[in-house]
Every structure is written in structure tokens, then in C-alpha cells.
Amino acid sequence: ATATLVEILEWRRQDVGVFVRVRAVGRVKIDDVKSLDPYFVVIADELADEPGDSEAVAKAVDEVRSLRKECCEMQSALTKDGSGLSLRTSDDFEWGHEKSKIIPEFKQDLDQMVAEHADLLKGDHVTEPELLSFLAMSGFDPVSRLKAVDLLDTEQRLAAVKELLEEQRKLLRAKQSLQSLGME
């Protein structure tokens, strides 16, 4: 199984259970589970992206940056009038683990997000395009993000992100059209 290797940033006991704030620092393939009590103990191998065509990855990074920026700008324009327009439907809900510093719904610039996580680039665990490909998935549903974590190729992950961003752009354009007609 593919899993996310996390660093515990903060923890504290609560009346029931424990509050834990973590940060993903890598991916692993779990080979064997040694113990579940009192802690998870597993034998795992680190998973790294396959080296790809650096020119194709650079082009994909530029496309994703551009699409994400466009989505941020479109969403900002939709909410400028103070109407409180939400991109979520009334059927949507949020799990507690969905709350994070990475602001959902495309309100935060991708380059700013990469800068906030720059310390992850200091080791040899992750490249900037790889980090960008994961951060660009923020704001999307958990299933889409899990599929991205499972991809071991940065170029493939960027292509998946690009596809999701293109769909988001279509949705935002439709909302802009409805808003301009006074229907939203």
C-alpha cells in the first residue's frame, strides 16, 4: 500500500483522543505492519518520482502555474462584489482533516504555497516540480488527491492536475456567465 510519511508538528491530549497536526514529507510503500499498539510500526520503502523528461516537466509546470493563477483570479473576481459567492454546493461538507493552512478553493497563489513549503526542498526527498504538483492538488476532493499521491511520475501528476484545473476553469467561467446575467 502507498502511504504518506508525515512529520508530527503538534499534538495535545483532548477529553477524547488526541489532536495532532501533521505535515506530509514523503510517500512510502508499506511492506509489513509490525505493530499497531501503542503506535504504528511498519517496514516501508520511500517512494520517489521516476525521473522524467525535464523539458516536458518544465512545460507542464508552467501550464499548471498559469491555469492555477487564472482560477485564482476568476474566483477572486466572482467574490469581489461581496456577495459571498461560494464554489461549494449545499451538498458539500468538510471533514475536520480537510482544514489546513493551504487555503482551498484557489484563493492562494501556487508560488506562495511552494515558498511556504520550501524547507521540504532542502533535502533530496522532493524536487520543486514534484512539490508543486502535490500543492496544486489542494482545493480538490480527497479522492483526486489520493490518486495524485499514487502516481510515481511528476509529469503524469502534473497532467492530472492540469486536467482538473481545466475543468475548474470551465466551472468558474460558467459561474461568471451566470453572475453577469444576474442568475447567481
Short mmCIF file of N, CA and C in Angstrom, two decimals:
data_model
loop_
_atom_site.label_atom_id
_atom_site.label_comp_id
_atom_site.label_asym_id
_atom_site.label_seq_id
_atom_site.Cartn_x
_atom_site.Cartn_y
_atom_site.Cartn_z
N ALA A 1 0.84 -1.18 0.00
CA ALA A 1 0.00 0.00 0.00
C ALA A 1 0.88 1.24 0.00
N THR A 2 0.42 2.27 -0.69
CA THR A 2 1.10 3.56 -0.68
C THR A 2 0.56 4.38 0.47
N ALA A 3 1.46 5.03 1.20
CA ALA A 3 1.05 5.84 2.35
C ALA A 3 1.85 7.13 2.36
N THR A 4 1.39 8.07 3.13
CA THR A 4 2.07 9.35 3.27
C THR A 4 2.90 9.33 4.55
N LEU A 5 4.17 9.66 4.39
CA LEU A 5 5.07 9.79 5.53
C LEU A 5 4.86 11.20 6.08
N VAL A 6 4.58 11.29 7.38
CA VAL A 6 4.27 12.59 7.96
C VAL A 6 5.23 12.93 9.09
N GLU A 7 5.36 14.22 9.32
CA GLU A 7 6.10 14.74 10.45
C GLU A 7 5.06 15.31 11.41
N ILE A 8 5.15 14.96 12.68
CA ILE A 8 4.22 15.48 13.67
C ILE A 8 4.68 16.88 14.07
N LEU A 9 3.85 17.88 13.79
CA LEU A 9 4.18 19.27 14.10
C LEU A 9 3.70 19.67 15.48
N GLU A 10 2.56 19.09 15.89
CA GLU A 10 1.97 19.47 17.17
C GLU A 10 1.01 18.36 17.59
N TRP A 11 0.95 18.12 18.89
CA TRP A 11 -0.05 17.19 19.41
C TRP A 11 -0.41 17.59 20.83
N ARG A 12 -1.65 17.29 21.18
CA ARG A 12 -2.10 17.55 22.56
C ARG A 12 -3.29 16.66 22.86
N ARG A 13 -3.33 16.22 24.10
CA ARG A 13 -4.43 15.39 24.55
C ARG A 13 -5.70 16.22 24.63
N GLN A 14 -6.82 15.56 24.32
CA GLN A 14 -8.12 16.19 24.45
C GLN A 14 -8.97 15.32 25.36
N ASP A 15 -10.17 15.78 25.68
CA ASP A 15 -11.05 14.99 26.53
C ASP A 15 -11.22 13.59 25.97
N VAL A 16 -11.40 13.52 24.67
CA VAL A 16 -11.50 12.23 24.00
C VAL A 16 -10.47 12.22 22.88
N GLY A 17 -9.48 11.39 22.97
CA GLY A 17 -8.49 11.28 21.91
C GLY A 17 -7.38 12.31 22.00
N VAL A 18 -6.74 12.54 20.84
CA VAL A 18 -5.60 13.43 20.75
C VAL A 18 -5.74 14.28 19.50
N PHE A 19 -5.44 15.58 19.63
CA PHE A 19 -5.37 16.46 18.46
C PHE A 19 -3.96 16.35 17.93
N VAL A 20 -3.80 16.11 16.62
CA VAL A 20 -2.49 16.00 16.01
C VAL A 20 -2.48 16.84 14.74
N ARG A 21 -1.45 17.68 14.58
CA ARG A 21 -1.25 18.44 13.35
C ARG A 21 0.01 17.88 12.71
N VAL A 22 -0.12 17.43 11.47
CA VAL A 22 1.00 16.80 10.78
C VAL A 22 1.26 17.51 9.46
N ARG A 23 2.43 17.23 8.90
CA ARG A 23 2.78 17.73 7.57
C ARG A 23 3.35 16.56 6.78
N ALA A 24 2.85 16.40 5.57
CA ALA A 24 3.35 15.35 4.70
C ALA A 24 4.78 15.69 4.28
N VAL A 25 5.66 14.71 4.37
CA VAL A 25 7.06 14.93 3.98
C VAL A 25 7.55 13.92 2.95
N GLY A 26 6.71 12.97 2.60
CA GLY A 26 7.11 11.99 1.61
C GLY A 26 6.07 10.91 1.45
N ARG A 27 6.38 9.99 0.56
CA ARG A 27 5.50 8.84 0.33
C ARG A 27 6.29 7.57 0.56
N VAL A 28 5.60 6.56 1.03
CA VAL A 28 6.24 5.28 1.29
C VAL A 28 5.35 4.14 0.79
N LYS A 29 6.00 3.02 0.53
CA LYS A 29 5.29 1.78 0.23
C LYS A 29 5.43 0.91 1.47
N ILE A 30 4.32 0.57 2.07
CA ILE A 30 4.34 -0.24 3.29
C ILE A 30 4.53 -1.70 2.90
N ASP A 31 5.61 -2.29 3.40
CA ASP A 31 5.91 -3.68 3.11
C ASP A 31 5.35 -4.62 4.17
N ASP A 32 5.37 -4.15 5.43
CA ASP A 32 4.91 -5.02 6.51
C ASP A 32 4.48 -4.16 7.70
N VAL A 33 3.42 -4.58 8.38
CA VAL A 33 2.96 -3.91 9.59
C VAL A 33 3.46 -4.73 10.78
N LYS A 34 4.29 -4.11 11.61
CA LYS A 34 4.86 -4.80 12.77
C LYS A 34 4.00 -4.66 14.02
N SER A 35 3.39 -3.48 14.17
CA SER A 35 2.60 -3.23 15.38
C SER A 35 1.62 -2.10 15.13
N LEU A 36 0.48 -2.17 15.82
CA LEU A 36 -0.49 -1.09 15.77
C LEU A 36 -0.71 -0.47 17.16
N ASP A 37 -0.20 -1.13 18.18
CA ASP A 37 -0.43 -0.68 19.54
C ASP A 37 0.88 -0.71 20.32
N PRO A 38 1.30 0.32 20.94
CA PRO A 38 0.61 1.60 21.14
C PRO A 38 0.82 2.57 19.97
N TYR A 39 1.74 2.27 19.03
CA TYR A 39 2.00 3.13 17.89
C TYR A 39 2.01 2.28 16.63
N PHE A 40 1.83 2.95 15.50
CA PHE A 40 2.01 2.26 14.22
C PHE A 40 3.49 2.04 14.01
N VAL A 41 3.88 0.81 13.74
CA VAL A 41 5.26 0.49 13.39
C VAL A 41 5.19 -0.34 12.12
N VAL A 42 5.84 0.18 11.07
CA VAL A 42 5.79 -0.52 9.78
C VAL A 42 7.19 -0.60 9.19
N ILE A 43 7.35 -1.53 8.30
CA ILE A 43 8.54 -1.61 7.46
C ILE A 43 8.11 -1.02 6.12
N ALA A 44 8.84 0.03 5.67
CA ALA A 44 8.42 0.73 4.46
C ALA A 44 9.63 1.17 3.66
N ASP A 45 9.41 1.34 2.37
CA ASP A 45 10.42 1.88 1.47
C ASP A 45 9.94 3.22 0.96
N GLU A 46 10.84 4.20 0.92
CA GLU A 46 10.48 5.52 0.41
C GLU A 46 10.18 5.43 -1.08
N LEU A 47 9.15 6.14 -1.48
CA LEU A 47 8.79 6.21 -2.90
C LEU A 47 9.19 7.58 -3.44
N ALA A 48 9.91 7.57 -4.52
CA ALA A 48 10.30 8.82 -5.17
C ALA A 48 9.77 8.79 -6.60
N ASP A 49 9.52 9.96 -7.14
CA ASP A 49 9.06 10.03 -8.51
C ASP A 49 10.13 9.52 -9.46
N GLU A 50 9.67 8.92 -10.53
CA GLU A 50 10.58 8.48 -11.58
C GLU A 50 11.14 9.72 -12.27
N PRO A 51 12.45 9.71 -12.59
CA PRO A 51 12.98 10.87 -13.32
C PRO A 51 12.32 10.92 -14.70
N GLY A 52 11.86 12.06 -15.07
CA GLY A 52 11.17 12.19 -16.35
C GLY A 52 11.91 13.13 -17.27
N ASP A 53 11.27 13.46 -18.36
CA ASP A 53 11.80 14.40 -19.33
C ASP A 53 11.72 15.80 -18.73
N SER A 54 12.87 16.37 -18.38
CA SER A 54 12.87 17.65 -17.66
C SER A 54 12.25 18.77 -18.47
N GLU A 55 12.37 18.73 -19.78
CA GLU A 55 11.76 19.75 -20.64
C GLU A 55 10.24 19.65 -20.59
N ALA A 56 9.71 18.43 -20.66
CA ALA A 56 8.27 18.21 -20.61
C ALA A 56 7.72 18.59 -19.23
N VAL A 57 8.46 18.27 -18.17
CA VAL A 57 8.03 18.61 -16.82
C VAL A 57 8.00 20.13 -16.66
N ALA A 58 9.03 20.82 -17.15
CA ALA A 58 9.08 22.29 -17.05
C ALA A 58 7.91 22.92 -17.78
N LYS A 59 7.57 22.39 -18.95
CA LYS A 59 6.42 22.91 -19.72
C LYS A 59 5.12 22.66 -18.94
N ALA A 60 4.97 21.47 -18.36
CA ALA A 60 3.77 21.15 -17.59
C ALA A 60 3.66 22.03 -16.35
N VAL A 61 4.79 22.32 -15.69
CA VAL A 61 4.79 23.20 -14.52
C VAL A 61 4.29 24.58 -14.91
N ASP A 62 4.77 25.11 -16.04
CA ASP A 62 4.32 26.43 -16.50
C ASP A 62 2.83 26.44 -16.79
N GLU A 63 2.33 25.37 -17.41
CA GLU A 63 0.90 25.28 -17.73
C GLU A 63 0.05 25.23 -16.45
N VAL A 64 0.49 24.44 -15.48
CA VAL A 64 -0.25 24.32 -14.22
C VAL A 64 -0.22 25.64 -13.46
N ARG A 65 0.94 26.28 -13.41
CA ARG A 65 1.03 27.60 -12.74
C ARG A 65 0.05 28.58 -13.37
N SER A 66 0.04 28.62 -14.70
CA SER A 66 -0.83 29.55 -15.42
C SER A 66 -2.31 29.25 -15.17
N LEU A 67 -2.69 27.99 -15.24
CA LEU A 67 -4.08 27.60 -15.00
C LEU A 67 -4.51 27.90 -13.57
N ARG A 68 -3.65 27.58 -12.62
CA ARG A 68 -3.98 27.82 -11.22
C ARG A 68 -4.14 29.33 -10.97
N LYS A 69 -3.24 30.14 -11.55
CA LYS A 69 -3.33 31.60 -11.40
C LYS A 69 -4.63 32.10 -12.00
N GLU A 70 -4.98 31.60 -13.16
CA GLU A 70 -6.23 32.01 -13.82
C GLU A 70 -7.44 31.64 -12.96
N CYS A 71 -7.43 30.45 -12.38
CA CYS A 71 -8.53 30.03 -11.50
C CYS A 71 -8.61 30.93 -10.27
N CYS A 72 -7.46 31.28 -9.69
CA CYS A 72 -7.44 32.18 -8.53
C CYS A 72 -8.04 33.54 -8.90
N GLU A 73 -7.63 34.08 -10.04
CA GLU A 73 -8.12 35.39 -10.48
C GLU A 73 -9.61 35.35 -10.76
N MET A 74 -10.08 34.29 -11.42
CA MET A 74 -11.50 34.17 -11.73
C MET A 74 -12.33 34.06 -10.45
N GLN A 75 -11.86 33.27 -9.51
CA GLN A 75 -12.59 33.11 -8.26
C GLN A 75 -12.61 34.42 -7.50
N SER A 76 -11.50 35.13 -7.49
CA SER A 76 -11.44 36.42 -6.81
C SER A 76 -12.43 37.40 -7.44
N ALA A 77 -12.50 37.43 -8.75
CA ALA A 77 -13.43 38.33 -9.44
C ALA A 77 -14.88 37.97 -9.10
N LEU A 78 -15.16 36.69 -8.95
CA LEU A 78 -16.52 36.26 -8.61
C LEU A 78 -16.94 36.71 -7.23
N THR A 79 -16.01 36.82 -6.32
CA THR A 79 -16.35 37.15 -4.93
C THR A 79 -16.10 38.62 -4.60
N LYS A 80 -15.60 39.41 -5.56
CA LYS A 80 -15.27 40.82 -5.31
C LYS A 80 -16.47 41.67 -4.93
N ASP A 81 -17.63 41.33 -5.46
CA ASP A 81 -18.80 42.16 -5.21
C ASP A 81 -19.35 41.98 -3.80
N GLY A 82 -18.70 41.10 -3.00
CA GLY A 82 -19.12 40.91 -1.62
C GLY A 82 -20.35 40.04 -1.46
N SER A 83 -20.76 39.40 -2.52
CA SER A 83 -21.96 38.57 -2.45
C SER A 83 -21.74 37.28 -1.68
N GLY A 84 -20.47 36.98 -1.40
CA GLY A 84 -20.19 35.76 -0.65
C GLY A 84 -20.37 34.52 -1.49
N LEU A 85 -20.25 34.66 -2.80
CA LEU A 85 -20.41 33.53 -3.70
C LEU A 85 -19.49 32.39 -3.29
N SER A 86 -20.04 31.22 -3.18
CA SER A 86 -19.25 30.05 -2.81
C SER A 86 -19.22 29.08 -3.98
N LEU A 87 -18.07 28.45 -4.16
CA LEU A 87 -17.96 27.46 -5.22
C LEU A 87 -18.44 26.10 -4.76
N ARG A 88 -18.77 25.97 -3.50
CA ARG A 88 -19.27 24.71 -2.97
C ARG A 88 -20.78 24.69 -3.07
N THR A 89 -21.33 23.50 -3.24
CA THR A 89 -22.78 23.36 -3.29
C THR A 89 -23.28 23.06 -1.89
N SER A 90 -24.58 23.11 -1.71
CA SER A 90 -25.15 22.85 -0.39
C SER A 90 -24.97 21.39 0.02
N ASP A 91 -24.67 20.52 -0.94
CA ASP A 91 -24.46 19.10 -0.63
C ASP A 91 -23.05 18.81 -0.15
N ASP A 92 -22.14 19.78 -0.31
CA ASP A 92 -20.75 19.57 0.10
C ASP A 92 -20.63 19.64 1.62
N PHE A 93 -19.65 18.95 2.14
CA PHE A 93 -19.34 19.05 3.55
C PHE A 93 -17.84 18.96 3.71
N GLU A 94 -17.36 19.27 4.89
CA GLU A 94 -15.92 19.29 5.12
C GLU A 94 -15.58 18.44 6.32
N TRP A 95 -14.68 17.51 6.14
CA TRP A 95 -14.17 16.72 7.27
C TRP A 95 -13.18 17.58 8.03
N GLY A 96 -12.97 17.27 9.28
CA GLY A 96 -12.01 18.01 10.08
C GLY A 96 -10.61 17.98 9.51
N HIS A 97 -10.21 16.85 8.92
CA HIS A 97 -8.85 16.75 8.39
C HIS A 97 -8.66 17.57 7.13
N GLU A 98 -9.74 18.13 6.58
CA GLU A 98 -9.63 18.94 5.39
C GLU A 98 -9.18 20.36 5.71
N LYS A 99 -9.14 20.73 6.96
CA LYS A 99 -8.74 22.08 7.34
C LYS A 99 -7.22 22.14 7.41
N SER A 100 -6.65 23.15 6.75
CA SER A 100 -5.20 23.28 6.75
C SER A 100 -4.82 24.70 6.38
N LYS A 101 -3.52 25.00 6.43
CA LYS A 101 -3.03 26.31 6.02
C LYS A 101 -3.16 26.49 4.51
N ILE A 102 -3.19 25.41 3.77
CA ILE A 102 -3.36 25.51 2.34
C ILE A 102 -4.82 25.84 2.09
N ILE A 103 -5.07 27.04 1.63
CA ILE A 103 -6.43 27.55 1.51
C ILE A 103 -7.11 26.90 0.32
N PRO A 104 -8.24 26.23 0.53
CA PRO A 104 -8.93 25.60 -0.58
C PRO A 104 -9.63 26.61 -1.47
N GLU A 105 -10.20 26.14 -2.53
CA GLU A 105 -10.97 26.94 -3.47
C GLU A 105 -10.11 27.97 -4.19
N PHE A 106 -8.84 27.73 -4.37
CA PHE A 106 -7.98 28.53 -5.24
C PHE A 106 -7.88 29.98 -4.82
N LYS A 107 -7.69 30.22 -3.55
CA LYS A 107 -7.52 31.58 -3.05
C LYS A 107 -6.05 31.90 -2.83
N GLN A 108 -5.19 30.90 -2.89
CA GLN A 108 -3.78 31.13 -2.60
C GLN A 108 -2.95 30.80 -3.83
N ASP A 109 -2.02 31.70 -4.14
CA ASP A 109 -1.14 31.56 -5.29
C ASP A 109 -0.23 30.34 -5.12
N LEU A 110 -0.02 29.61 -6.18
CA LEU A 110 0.78 28.39 -6.15
C LEU A 110 2.22 28.67 -5.77
N ASP A 111 2.80 29.74 -6.30
CA ASP A 111 4.19 30.07 -5.96
C ASP A 111 4.34 30.40 -4.48
N GLN A 112 3.32 31.05 -3.90
CA GLN A 112 3.33 31.36 -2.47
C GLN A 112 3.29 30.05 -1.67
N MET A 113 2.49 29.11 -2.13
CA MET A 113 2.39 27.82 -1.45
C MET A 113 3.73 27.08 -1.49
N VAL A 114 4.38 27.10 -2.65
CA VAL A 114 5.69 26.45 -2.78
C VAL A 114 6.70 27.12 -1.84
N ALA A 115 6.66 28.46 -1.78
CA ALA A 115 7.58 29.19 -0.91
C ALA A 115 7.37 28.81 0.56
N GLU A 116 6.10 28.63 0.96
CA GLU A 116 5.80 28.25 2.35
C GLU A 116 6.33 26.86 2.70
N HIS A 117 6.52 26.02 1.69
CA HIS A 117 6.99 24.65 1.92
C HIS A 117 8.42 24.45 1.40
N ALA A 118 9.14 25.54 1.21
CA ALA A 118 10.49 25.48 0.63
C ALA A 118 11.44 24.61 1.45
N ASP A 119 11.22 24.50 2.76
CA ASP A 119 12.11 23.69 3.59
C ASP A 119 12.10 22.22 3.16
N LEU A 120 11.03 21.78 2.50
CA LEU A 120 10.98 20.40 2.02
C LEU A 120 11.94 20.17 0.85
N LEU A 121 12.35 21.26 0.20
CA LEU A 121 13.24 21.15 -0.96
C LEU A 121 14.71 21.06 -0.56
N LYS A 122 15.00 21.23 0.72
CA LYS A 122 16.39 21.26 1.18
C LYS A 122 17.08 19.90 1.11
N GLY A 123 16.34 18.84 1.31
CA GLY A 123 16.94 17.51 1.24
C GLY A 123 16.86 16.97 -0.18
N ASP A 124 17.06 15.70 -0.31
CA ASP A 124 16.98 15.09 -1.63
C ASP A 124 15.68 14.30 -1.80
N HIS A 125 14.69 14.62 -0.95
CA HIS A 125 13.44 13.87 -0.98
C HIS A 125 12.49 14.32 -2.08
N VAL A 126 12.49 15.61 -2.39
CA VAL A 126 11.49 16.13 -3.31
C VAL A 126 12.07 17.27 -4.15
N THR A 127 11.67 17.30 -5.42
CA THR A 127 12.07 18.38 -6.31
C THR A 127 10.98 19.45 -6.32
N GLU A 128 11.30 20.63 -6.79
CA GLU A 128 10.30 21.69 -6.84
C GLU A 128 9.11 21.32 -7.73
N PRO A 129 9.32 20.75 -8.93
CA PRO A 129 8.16 20.35 -9.73
C PRO A 129 7.29 19.30 -9.03
N GLU A 130 7.93 18.38 -8.31
CA GLU A 130 7.18 17.36 -7.57
C GLU A 130 6.34 18.00 -6.47
N LEU A 131 6.95 18.91 -5.70
CA LEU A 131 6.24 19.61 -4.64
C LEU A 131 5.08 20.43 -5.23
N LEU A 132 5.36 21.15 -6.31
CA LEU A 132 4.33 21.95 -6.96
C LEU A 132 3.17 21.07 -7.42
N SER A 133 3.48 19.89 -7.94
CA SER A 133 2.42 19.00 -8.43
C SER A 133 1.50 18.54 -7.30
N PHE A 134 2.04 18.37 -6.10
CA PHE A 134 1.20 17.99 -4.96
C PHE A 134 0.42 19.20 -4.43
N LEU A 135 1.08 20.33 -4.29
CA LEU A 135 0.42 21.52 -3.77
C LEU A 135 -0.70 22.00 -4.68
N ALA A 136 -0.53 21.83 -5.98
CA ALA A 136 -1.54 22.26 -6.94
C ALA A 136 -2.84 21.47 -6.78
N MET A 137 -2.75 20.31 -6.11
CA MET A 137 -3.94 19.48 -5.89
C MET A 137 -4.80 20.00 -4.74
N SER A 138 -4.27 20.94 -3.94
CA SER A 138 -5.06 21.44 -2.82
C SER A 138 -6.31 22.12 -3.37
N GLY A 139 -7.39 21.98 -2.65
CA GLY A 139 -8.65 22.54 -3.10
C GLY A 139 -9.50 21.54 -3.84
N PHE A 140 -8.90 20.43 -4.24
CA PHE A 140 -9.66 19.39 -4.91
C PHE A 140 -10.11 18.34 -3.89
N ASP A 141 -10.99 17.49 -4.31
CA ASP A 141 -11.56 16.48 -3.41
C ASP A 141 -10.49 15.47 -2.98
N PRO A 142 -10.69 14.83 -1.84
CA PRO A 142 -9.72 13.86 -1.32
C PRO A 142 -9.42 12.70 -2.28
N VAL A 143 -10.41 12.25 -3.02
CA VAL A 143 -10.18 11.12 -3.94
C VAL A 143 -9.19 11.52 -5.03
N SER A 144 -9.36 12.71 -5.58
CA SER A 144 -8.43 13.19 -6.61
C SER A 144 -7.03 13.33 -6.04
N ARG A 145 -6.94 13.83 -4.81
CA ARG A 145 -5.62 13.98 -4.19
C ARG A 145 -4.97 12.63 -3.92
N LEU A 146 -5.75 11.65 -3.49
CA LEU A 146 -5.20 10.32 -3.26
C LEU A 146 -4.69 9.69 -4.55
N LYS A 147 -5.43 9.90 -5.63
CA LYS A 147 -4.97 9.39 -6.94
C LYS A 147 -3.64 10.03 -7.31
N ALA A 148 -3.49 11.31 -7.01
CA ALA A 148 -2.24 12.01 -7.32
C ALA A 148 -1.08 11.47 -6.50
N VAL A 149 -1.32 11.19 -5.23
CA VAL A 149 -0.27 10.64 -4.37
C VAL A 149 0.22 9.31 -4.91
N ASP A 150 -0.67 8.55 -5.50
CA ASP A 150 -0.33 7.22 -6.00
C ASP A 150 0.48 7.26 -7.30
N LEU A 151 0.47 8.38 -8.02
CA LEU A 151 1.24 8.48 -9.25
C LEU A 151 2.71 8.69 -8.92
N LEU A 152 3.57 7.92 -9.52
CA LEU A 152 5.00 8.00 -9.25
C LEU A 152 5.77 8.73 -10.35
N ASP A 153 5.06 9.54 -11.10
CA ASP A 153 5.66 10.27 -12.20
C ASP A 153 5.17 11.71 -12.12
N THR A 154 6.07 12.66 -11.93
CA THR A 154 5.70 14.06 -11.79
C THR A 154 4.96 14.56 -13.02
N GLU A 155 5.42 14.17 -14.19
CA GLU A 155 4.78 14.61 -15.43
C GLU A 155 3.33 14.12 -15.51
N GLN A 156 3.08 12.86 -15.12
CA GLN A 156 1.72 12.33 -15.10
C GLN A 156 0.85 13.06 -14.08
N ARG A 157 1.43 13.33 -12.92
CA ARG A 157 0.67 14.03 -11.87
C ARG A 157 0.32 15.44 -12.33
N LEU A 158 1.28 16.13 -12.96
CA LEU A 158 1.01 17.46 -13.48
C LEU A 158 -0.07 17.43 -14.55
N ALA A 159 -0.08 16.39 -15.37
CA ALA A 159 -1.13 16.25 -16.40
C ALA A 159 -2.50 16.07 -15.73
N ALA A 160 -2.54 15.29 -14.65
CA ALA A 160 -3.80 15.09 -13.93
C ALA A 160 -4.26 16.39 -13.29
N VAL A 161 -3.33 17.15 -12.72
CA VAL A 161 -3.65 18.44 -12.12
C VAL A 161 -4.16 19.40 -13.19
N LYS A 162 -3.48 19.40 -14.33
CA LYS A 162 -3.88 20.28 -15.44
C LYS A 162 -5.31 19.98 -15.86
N GLU A 163 -5.64 18.72 -15.97
CA GLU A 163 -7.00 18.32 -16.36
C GLU A 163 -8.03 18.82 -15.33
N LEU A 164 -7.73 18.66 -14.05
CA LEU A 164 -8.63 19.14 -13.00
C LEU A 164 -8.77 20.66 -13.03
N LEU A 165 -7.67 21.36 -13.25
CA LEU A 165 -7.71 22.82 -13.30
C LEU A 165 -8.49 23.31 -14.52
N GLU A 166 -8.36 22.61 -15.64
CA GLU A 166 -9.13 22.98 -16.83
C GLU A 166 -10.63 22.82 -16.58
N GLU A 167 -11.01 21.77 -15.87
CA GLU A 167 -12.42 21.59 -15.50
C GLU A 167 -12.88 22.69 -14.55
N GLN A 168 -12.02 23.05 -13.60
CA GLN A 168 -12.34 24.11 -12.65
C GLN A 168 -12.51 25.43 -13.39
N ARG A 169 -11.64 25.68 -14.37
CA ARG A 169 -11.74 26.92 -15.15
C ARG A 169 -13.08 26.98 -15.89
N LYS A 170 -13.52 25.85 -16.46
CA LYS A 170 -14.83 25.81 -17.13
C LYS A 170 -15.95 26.13 -16.15
N LEU A 171 -15.87 25.56 -14.95
CA LEU A 171 -16.88 25.82 -13.92
C LEU A 171 -16.90 27.30 -13.54
N LEU A 172 -15.73 27.88 -13.35
CA LEU A 172 -15.64 29.29 -12.98
C LEU A 172 -16.16 30.20 -14.10
N ARG A 173 -15.86 29.85 -15.35
CA ARG A 173 -16.38 30.64 -16.48
C ARG A 173 -17.91 30.57 -16.51
N ALA A 174 -18.45 29.39 -16.26
CA ALA A 174 -19.91 29.25 -16.24
C ALA A 174 -20.50 30.09 -15.12
N LYS A 175 -19.88 30.07 -13.95
CA LYS A 175 -20.37 30.88 -12.83
C LYS A 175 -20.27 32.36 -13.14
N GLN A 176 -19.19 32.78 -13.82
CA GLN A 176 -19.07 34.19 -14.22
C GLN A 176 -20.21 34.58 -15.16
N SER A 177 -20.51 33.71 -16.11
CA SER A 177 -21.59 33.97 -17.07
C SER A 177 -22.92 34.10 -16.34
N LEU A 178 -23.18 33.17 -15.43
CA LEU A 178 -24.43 33.23 -14.67
C LEU A 178 -24.50 34.50 -13.82
N GLN A 179 -23.38 34.84 -13.22
CA GLN A 179 -23.35 36.05 -12.38
C GLN A 179 -23.60 37.29 -13.22
N SER A 180 -23.02 37.34 -14.43
CA SER A 180 -23.21 38.51 -15.27
C SER A 180 -24.67 38.65 -15.75
N LEU A 181 -25.39 37.52 -15.78
CA LEU A 181 -26.80 37.54 -16.16
C LEU A 181 -27.71 37.73 -14.95
N GLY A 182 -27.09 37.84 -13.78
CA GLY A 182 -27.85 38.03 -12.56
C GLY A 182 -28.54 36.76 -12.07
N MET A 183 -28.03 35.62 -12.49
CA MET A 183 -28.65 34.34 -12.14
C MET A 183 -27.93 33.63 -11.02
N GLU A 184 -26.89 34.17 -10.50
CA GLU A 184 -26.11 33.50 -9.45
C GLU A 184 -26.16 34.33 -8.21
#
